[in-house]
Amino acid sequence: MKSKSIGSFLLGLTLVATIVAITPSAFADHAKVDVSTPAGSSTPGCEETNSCFDPAEAIIDVGGEVTWTNDDTAAHTVTSGDLASDPDNVGTEFDSSLLGPGKTFSKTFEEAGTFPYFCMVHPWMKGVVTVQAEMEDEETPMEEEETYANAMSSDGSVNVEIESSIPAADKEMSIHATFTDADGNAIQHINYAITAMQDGVEVLSVPNAHEHKGEGMHTTDALSSDSPVDIQVTILGIGLPDEEANWTGPKGDVVSLQVVPEFGTIAALILAISIVSIIAVTAKSRVIPKL
Ligand SMILES: [Cu+2]
């Protein structure tokens, strides 16, 4: 009877990791947005693709300005309100009156909110201006996904992408796990386990996640501090949940990473996700050495 040395378990150890930091989108410039009434919008049909105004939703910060340009050969209006649901308030926020071809209309928005508008001449033409409140405190971490890392399984067949929000006291942390094959296609019926630990406390534990479309969203418990959070994703195999015996793919590969919050400056919010270890473990062993 042969026995394998522990060393053989580690022979397959492969490490393919990239570390990417992305800039939080909240710092994008939303001071000015240009909206077009494209050629042909005077003919019904553009409403089916929500393209009568382009873009149909203009997103802007408080104090920002939206400028509409009539790029069509017909005259249009940019008139606030919703004719169908609230006809009495049409035009109370803004109204360009008739805009001939090539003409522009601008409006500065001083209050946060959602402002639907339409064209009086062609009422199927609808758009909306979304005015975002300014951030109260630039050091307050947002709950959007702000970190990104990916790692390839030891056999090169499963790419694991992990996005998360920044750990912050009293906030839940969102963790988004995406599984794709070597060609970037979503892996159907992925089974995996995911845990998250902070300060030695387990804040997330999902032992048997199954995602039909290779993509899972998870939310931790509310965190007790701003300390780094260790995330561990274990690939359990590919297949239907009740057919574990037939699962294929890399079984037992573990992706471990740590999300480290940074504070103080905007630049430091360009975050900081580090791959601590990616360890290939054979199917015979689910015991993961901790480095
Ligand atoms: Cu119009």
GROMACS .gro file of C-alpha atoms and ligand atoms in nm:
model
  292
    1MET     CA    1   0.000   0.000   0.000
    2LYS     CA    2   0.140   0.330  -0.107
    3SER     CA    3   0.108   0.648   0.083
    4LYS     CA    4   0.159   0.985  -0.069
    5SER     CA    5   0.374   1.235   0.103
    6ILE     CA    6   0.227   1.565   0.197
    7GLY     CA    7   0.466   1.716  -0.055
    8SER     CA    8   0.276   1.567  -0.342
    9PHE     CA    9  -0.030   1.755  -0.235
   10LEU     CA   10   0.160   2.074  -0.279
   11LEU     CA   11   0.313   1.982  -0.612
   12GLY     CA   12   0.012   2.112  -0.793
   13LEU     CA   13   0.039   2.443  -0.625
   14THR     CA   14  -0.019   2.708  -0.881
   15LEU     CA   15  -0.059   3.072  -0.828
   16VAL     CA   16  -0.207   3.297  -1.087
   17ALA     CA   17  -0.326   3.620  -0.942
   18THR     CA   18  -0.373   3.968  -1.056
   19ILE     CA   19  -0.440   4.260  -0.834
   20VAL     CA   20  -0.637   4.547  -0.970
   21ALA     CA   21  -0.749   4.856  -0.792
   22ILE     CA   22  -1.029   5.058  -0.940
   23THR     CA   23  -1.122   5.416  -0.880
   24PRO     CA   24  -1.449   5.463  -0.696
   25SER     CA   25  -1.709   5.583  -0.942
   26ALA     CA   26  -1.842   5.833  -0.690
   27PHE     CA   27  -1.555   6.061  -0.779
   28ALA     CA   28  -1.650   6.071  -1.145
   29ASP     CA   29  -1.730   6.415  -1.278
   30HIS     CA   30  -2.103   6.471  -1.271
   31ALA     CA   31  -2.093   6.847  -1.302
   32LYS     CA   32  -2.221   6.865  -1.659
   33VAL     CA   33  -2.416   6.628  -1.878
   34ASP     CA   34  -2.507   6.675  -2.243
   35VAL     CA   35  -2.829   6.525  -2.373
   36SER     CA   36  -2.925   6.501  -2.738
   37THR     CA   37  -3.259   6.470  -2.911
   38PRO     CA   38  -3.127   6.243  -3.184
   39ALA     CA   39  -3.230   6.256  -3.546
   40GLY     CA   40  -3.555   6.071  -3.599
   41SER     CA   41  -3.687   6.108  -3.246
   42SER     CA   42  -3.992   6.291  -3.381
   43THR     CA   43  -4.110   5.960  -3.522
   44PRO     CA   44  -4.253   5.711  -3.272
   45GLY     CA   45  -4.030   5.410  -3.209
   46CYS     CA   46  -3.741   5.560  -3.014
   47GLU     CA   47  -3.940   5.504  -2.694
   48GLU     CA   48  -3.909   5.129  -2.748
   49THR     CA   49  -3.535   5.150  -2.693
   50ASN     CA   50  -3.555   5.442  -2.453
   51SER     CA   51  -3.350   5.649  -2.694
   52CYS     CA   52  -3.573   5.951  -2.764
   53PHE     CA   53  -3.334   6.147  -2.547
   54ASP     CA   54  -2.973   6.037  -2.540
   55PRO     CA   55  -2.887   5.950  -2.273
   56ALA     CA   56  -3.239   5.888  -2.148
   57GLU     CA   57  -3.116   5.925  -1.791
   58ALA     CA   58  -2.883   6.215  -1.717
   59ILE     CA   59  -2.706   6.168  -1.384
   60ILE     CA   60  -2.566   6.479  -1.226
   61ASP     CA   61  -2.453   6.608  -0.890
   62VAL     CA   62  -2.630   6.886  -0.705
   63GLY     CA   63  -2.530   7.215  -0.866
   64GLY     CA   64  -2.464   7.047  -1.199
   65GLU     CA   65  -2.595   7.150  -1.536
   66VAL     CA   66  -2.772   6.955  -1.808
   67THR     CA   67  -2.764   7.087  -2.163
   68TRP     CA   68  -3.002   6.953  -2.425
   69THR     CA   69  -2.917   6.989  -2.792
   70ASN     CA   70  -3.171   6.932  -3.065
   71ASP     CA   71  -2.988   6.716  -3.317
   72ASP     CA   72  -3.308   6.638  -3.503
   73THR     CA   73  -3.465   6.816  -3.801
   74ALA     CA   74  -3.792   6.864  -3.612
   75ALA     CA   75  -3.856   7.104  -3.325
   76HIS     CA   76  -3.884   6.960  -2.974
   77THR     CA   77  -3.938   7.072  -2.619
   78VAL     CA   78  -3.775   6.969  -2.294
   79THR     CA   79  -4.057   6.994  -2.044
   80SER     CA   80  -4.048   6.868  -1.688
   81GLY     CA   81  -4.312   6.641  -1.547
   82ASP     CA   82  -4.517   6.345  -1.653
   83LEU     CA   83  -4.815   6.419  -1.872
   84ALA     CA   84  -4.995   6.094  -1.793
   85SER     CA   85  -4.961   6.073  -1.415
   86ASP     CA   86  -4.942   6.440  -1.311
   87PRO     CA   87  -5.066   6.671  -1.587
   88ASP     CA   88  -5.114   6.967  -1.350
   89ASN     CA   89  -4.742   6.996  -1.276
   90VAL     CA   90  -4.611   6.978  -1.628
   91GLY     CA   91  -4.342   7.240  -1.687
   92THR     CA   92  -4.321   7.360  -1.327
   93GLU     CA   93  -3.954   7.258  -1.286
   94PHE     CA   94  -3.830   7.354  -1.630
   95ASP     CA   95  -3.954   7.407  -1.982
   96SER     CA   96  -3.741   7.490  -2.284
   97SER     CA   97  -4.040   7.591  -2.499
   98LEU     CA   98  -4.002   7.502  -2.864
   99LEU     CA   99  -3.640   7.422  -2.957
  100GLY     CA  100  -3.566   7.435  -3.327
  101PRO     CA  101  -3.303   7.215  -3.492
  102GLY     CA  102  -2.954   7.283  -3.357
  103LYS     CA  103  -3.083   7.483  -3.060
  104THR     CA  104  -2.983   7.413  -2.702
  105PHE     CA  105  -3.142   7.447  -2.360
  106SER     CA  106  -2.958   7.432  -2.026
  107LYS     CA  107  -3.081   7.390  -1.672
  108THR     CA  108  -2.886   7.390  -1.347
  109PHE     CA  109  -3.016   7.161  -1.075
  110GLU     CA  110  -2.976   7.281  -0.716
  111GLU     CA  111  -3.168   7.007  -0.539
  112ALA     CA  112  -3.127   6.633  -0.530
  113GLY     CA  113  -3.409   6.435  -0.679
  114THR     CA  114  -3.550   6.266  -0.984
  115PHE     CA  115  -3.691   6.488  -1.255
  116PRO     CA  116  -3.882   6.321  -1.536
  117TYR     CA  117  -3.938   6.522  -1.849
  118PHE     CA  118  -4.081   6.480  -2.198
  119CYS     CA  119  -4.139   6.657  -2.528
  120MET     CA  120  -4.471   6.841  -2.559
  121VAL     CA  121  -4.474   6.792  -2.936
  122HIS     CA  122  -4.388   6.423  -2.928
  123PRO     CA  123  -4.508   6.295  -2.591
  124TRP     CA  124  -4.355   5.950  -2.641
  125MET     CA  125  -4.019   6.120  -2.598
  126LYS     CA  126  -3.935   6.082  -2.231
  127GLY     CA  127  -3.622   6.127  -2.025
  128VAL     CA  128  -3.519   6.175  -1.666
  129VAL     CA  129  -3.261   6.380  -1.480
  130THR     CA  130  -3.130   6.221  -1.164
  131VAL     CA  131  -2.962   6.473  -0.933
  132GLN     CA  132  -2.740   6.312  -0.674
  133ALA     CA  133  -2.681   6.460  -0.331
  134GLU     CA  134  -2.320   6.545  -0.264
  135MET     CA  135  -2.136   6.313  -0.037
  136GLU     CA  136  -2.160   6.432   0.321
  137ASP     CA  137  -1.812   6.321   0.407
  138GLU     CA  138  -1.553   6.212   0.159
  139GLU     CA  139  -1.402   5.980   0.412
  140THR     CA  140  -1.724   5.786   0.455
  141PRO     CA  141  -1.683   5.463   0.270
  142MET     CA  142  -1.957   5.398   0.024
  143GLU     CA  143  -2.142   5.073   0.012
  144GLU     CA  144  -2.075   5.028  -0.354
  145GLU     CA  145  -1.840   4.765  -0.478
  146GLU     CA  146  -1.500   4.919  -0.471
  147THR     CA  147  -1.249   4.644  -0.466
  148TYR     CA  148  -1.169   4.390  -0.728
  149ALA     CA  149  -0.945   4.090  -0.749
  150ASN     CA  150  -0.937   3.777  -0.951
  151ALA     CA  151  -0.764   3.445  -0.937
  152MET     CA  152  -0.746   3.143  -1.165
  153SER     CA  153  -0.803   2.793  -1.038
  154SER     CA  154  -0.505   2.560  -1.036
  155ASP     CA  155  -0.620   2.381  -1.351
  156GLY     CA  156  -0.683   2.704  -1.537
  157SER     CA  157  -1.052   2.632  -1.590
  158VAL     CA  158  -1.223   2.862  -1.342
  159ASN     CA  159  -1.155   3.231  -1.304
  160VAL     CA  160  -1.287   3.368  -0.977
  161GLU     CA  161  -1.356   3.739  -0.959
  162ILE     CA  162  -1.433   3.896  -0.624
  163GLU     CA  163  -1.563   4.245  -0.579
  164SER     CA  164  -1.650   4.393  -0.244
  165SER     CA  165  -1.734   4.709  -0.064
  166ILE     CA  166  -1.490   4.859   0.186
  167PRO     CA  167  -1.511   4.726   0.540
  168ALA     CA  168  -1.665   4.987   0.768
  169ALA     CA  169  -1.789   4.975   1.126
  170ASP     CA  170  -2.164   4.922   1.164
  171LYS     CA  171  -2.203   4.850   0.795
  172GLU     CA  172  -2.268   4.532   0.612
  173MET     CA  173  -2.013   4.449   0.351
  174SER     CA  174  -2.124   4.329   0.010
  175ILE     CA  175  -1.924   4.062  -0.164
  176HIS     CA  176  -1.984   3.974  -0.526
  177ALA     CA  177  -1.832   3.653  -0.658
  178THR     CA  178  -1.825   3.577  -1.031
  179PHE     CA  179  -1.708   3.253  -1.187
  180THR     CA  180  -1.609   3.239  -1.552
  181ASP     CA  181  -1.429   2.992  -1.773
  182ALA     CA  182  -1.102   3.056  -1.955
  183ASP     CA  183  -1.295   3.226  -2.236
  184GLY     CA  184  -1.475   3.460  -1.999
  185ASN     CA  185  -1.811   3.286  -2.018
  186ALA     CA  186  -2.016   3.249  -1.702
  187ILE     CA  187  -1.992   2.904  -1.549
  188GLN     CA  188  -2.334   2.750  -1.507
  189HIS     CA  189  -2.412   2.563  -1.186
  190ILE     CA  190  -2.108   2.658  -0.983
  191ASN     CA  191  -2.100   2.532  -0.626
  192TYR     CA  192  -1.883   2.708  -0.376
  193ALA     CA  193  -1.840   2.800  -0.014
  194ILE     CA  194  -1.770   3.153   0.100
  195THR     CA  195  -1.669   3.287   0.437
  196ALA     CA  196  -1.559   3.624   0.568
  197MET     CA  197  -1.377   3.692   0.892
  198GLN     CA  198  -1.299   4.016   1.069
  199ASP     CA  199  -1.096   4.041   1.388
  200GLY     CA  200  -1.132   3.666   1.429
  201VAL     CA  201  -1.510   3.683   1.408
  202GLU     CA  202  -1.700   3.513   1.130
  203VAL     CA  203  -1.918   3.772   0.959
  204LEU     CA  204  -2.029   3.557   0.666
  205SER     CA  205  -2.054   3.183   0.624
  206VAL     CA  206  -2.223   3.019   0.327
  207PRO     CA  207  -2.107   2.657   0.311
  208ASN     CA  208  -2.291   2.554  -0.004
  209ALA     CA  209  -2.375   2.834  -0.243
  210HIS     CA  210  -2.510   2.725  -0.581
  211GLU     CA  211  -2.536   2.977  -0.862
  212HIS     CA  212  -2.697   2.884  -1.193
  213LYS     CA  213  -2.540   3.174  -1.374
  214GLY     CA  214  -2.197   3.176  -1.214
  215GLU     CA  215  -2.257   3.486  -1.011
  216GLY     CA  216  -2.337   3.527  -0.643
  217MET     CA  217  -2.406   3.825  -0.419
  218HIS     CA  218  -2.337   3.796  -0.049
  219THR     CA  219  -2.375   4.032   0.242
  220THR     CA  220  -2.188   4.005   0.569
  221ASP     CA  221  -2.325   4.078   0.912
  222ALA     CA  222  -2.284   4.439   1.017
  223LEU     CA  223  -1.912   4.479   1.085
  224SER     CA  224  -1.788   4.575   1.429
  225SER     CA  225  -1.492   4.778   1.307
  226ASP     CA  226  -1.302   4.910   1.007
  227SER     CA  227  -1.047   4.629   1.032
  228PRO     CA  228  -0.947   4.431   0.725
  229VAL     CA  229  -1.177   4.148   0.624
  230ASP     CA  230  -1.049   3.812   0.508
  231ILE     CA  231  -1.260   3.651   0.239
  232GLN     CA  232  -1.225   3.289   0.145
  233VAL     CA  233  -1.395   3.126  -0.151
  234THR     CA  234  -1.370   2.750  -0.197
  235ILE     CA  235  -1.471   2.602  -0.530
  236LEU     CA  236  -1.670   2.287  -0.459
  237GLY     CA  237  -1.738   2.179  -0.817
  238ILE     CA  238  -1.966   2.231  -1.114
  239GLY     CA  239  -2.302   2.056  -1.137
  240LEU     CA  240  -2.653   2.040  -1.004
  241PRO     CA  241  -2.689   2.082  -0.628
  242ASP     CA  242  -2.835   1.737  -0.567
  243GLU     CA  243  -2.580   1.556  -0.784
  244GLU     CA  244  -2.265   1.618  -0.590
  245ALA     CA  245  -2.118   1.283  -0.694
  246ASN     CA  246  -2.113   1.402  -1.054
  247TRP     CA  247  -1.965   1.744  -0.999
  248THR     CA  248  -1.678   1.836  -1.227
  249GLY     CA  249  -1.414   2.105  -1.230
  250PRO     CA  250  -1.158   2.204  -0.970
  251LYS     CA  251  -1.283   2.078  -0.637
  252GLY     CA  252  -1.134   2.228  -0.327
  253ASP     CA  253  -0.941   2.516  -0.479
  254VAL     CA  254  -0.938   2.804  -0.238
  255VAL     CA  255  -0.908   3.173  -0.303
  256SER     CA  256  -0.812   3.369   0.007
  257LEU     CA  257  -0.785   3.739   0.007
  258GLN     CA  258  -0.792   4.031   0.241
  259VAL     CA  259  -0.974   4.358   0.188
  260VAL     CA  260  -0.788   4.638   0.357
  261PRO     CA  261  -0.961   4.968   0.416
  262GLU     CA  262  -0.768   5.290   0.374
  263PHE     CA  263  -0.869   5.626   0.502
  264GLY     CA  264  -0.777   5.989   0.490
  265THR     CA  265  -0.744   6.086   0.129
  266ILE     CA  266  -0.931   6.025  -0.188
  267ALA     CA  267  -0.625   5.866  -0.337
  268ALA     CA  268  -0.606   5.617  -0.055
  269LEU     CA  269  -0.957   5.503  -0.133
  270ILE     CA  270  -0.817   5.345  -0.443
  271LEU     CA  271  -0.826   5.024  -0.267
  272ALA     CA  272  -0.617   4.765  -0.178
  273ILE     CA  273  -0.718   4.410  -0.217
  274SER     CA  274  -0.444   4.158  -0.177
  275ILE     CA  275  -0.434   3.797  -0.259
  276VAL     CA  276  -0.286   3.629   0.040
  277SER     CA  277  -0.286   3.282  -0.098
  278ILE     CA  278  -0.431   3.067  -0.368
  279ILE     CA  279  -0.381   2.705  -0.293
  280ALA     CA  280  -0.461   2.406  -0.504
  281VAL     CA  281  -0.571   2.117  -0.290
  282THR     CA  282  -0.647   1.777  -0.431
  283ALA     CA  283  -0.999   1.647  -0.430
  284LYS     CA  284  -0.901   1.407  -0.155
  285SER     CA  285  -0.833   1.680   0.091
  286ARG     CA  286  -1.051   1.961   0.207
  287VAL     CA  287  -0.808   2.060   0.476
  288ILE     CA  288  -0.661   2.390   0.379
  289PRO     CA  289  -0.317   2.480   0.508
  290LYS     CA  290  -0.318   2.830   0.644
  291LEU     CA  291  -0.014   3.024   0.532
  292CU      CU  292  -4.014   6.617  -2.968
   0.00000   0.00000   0.00000
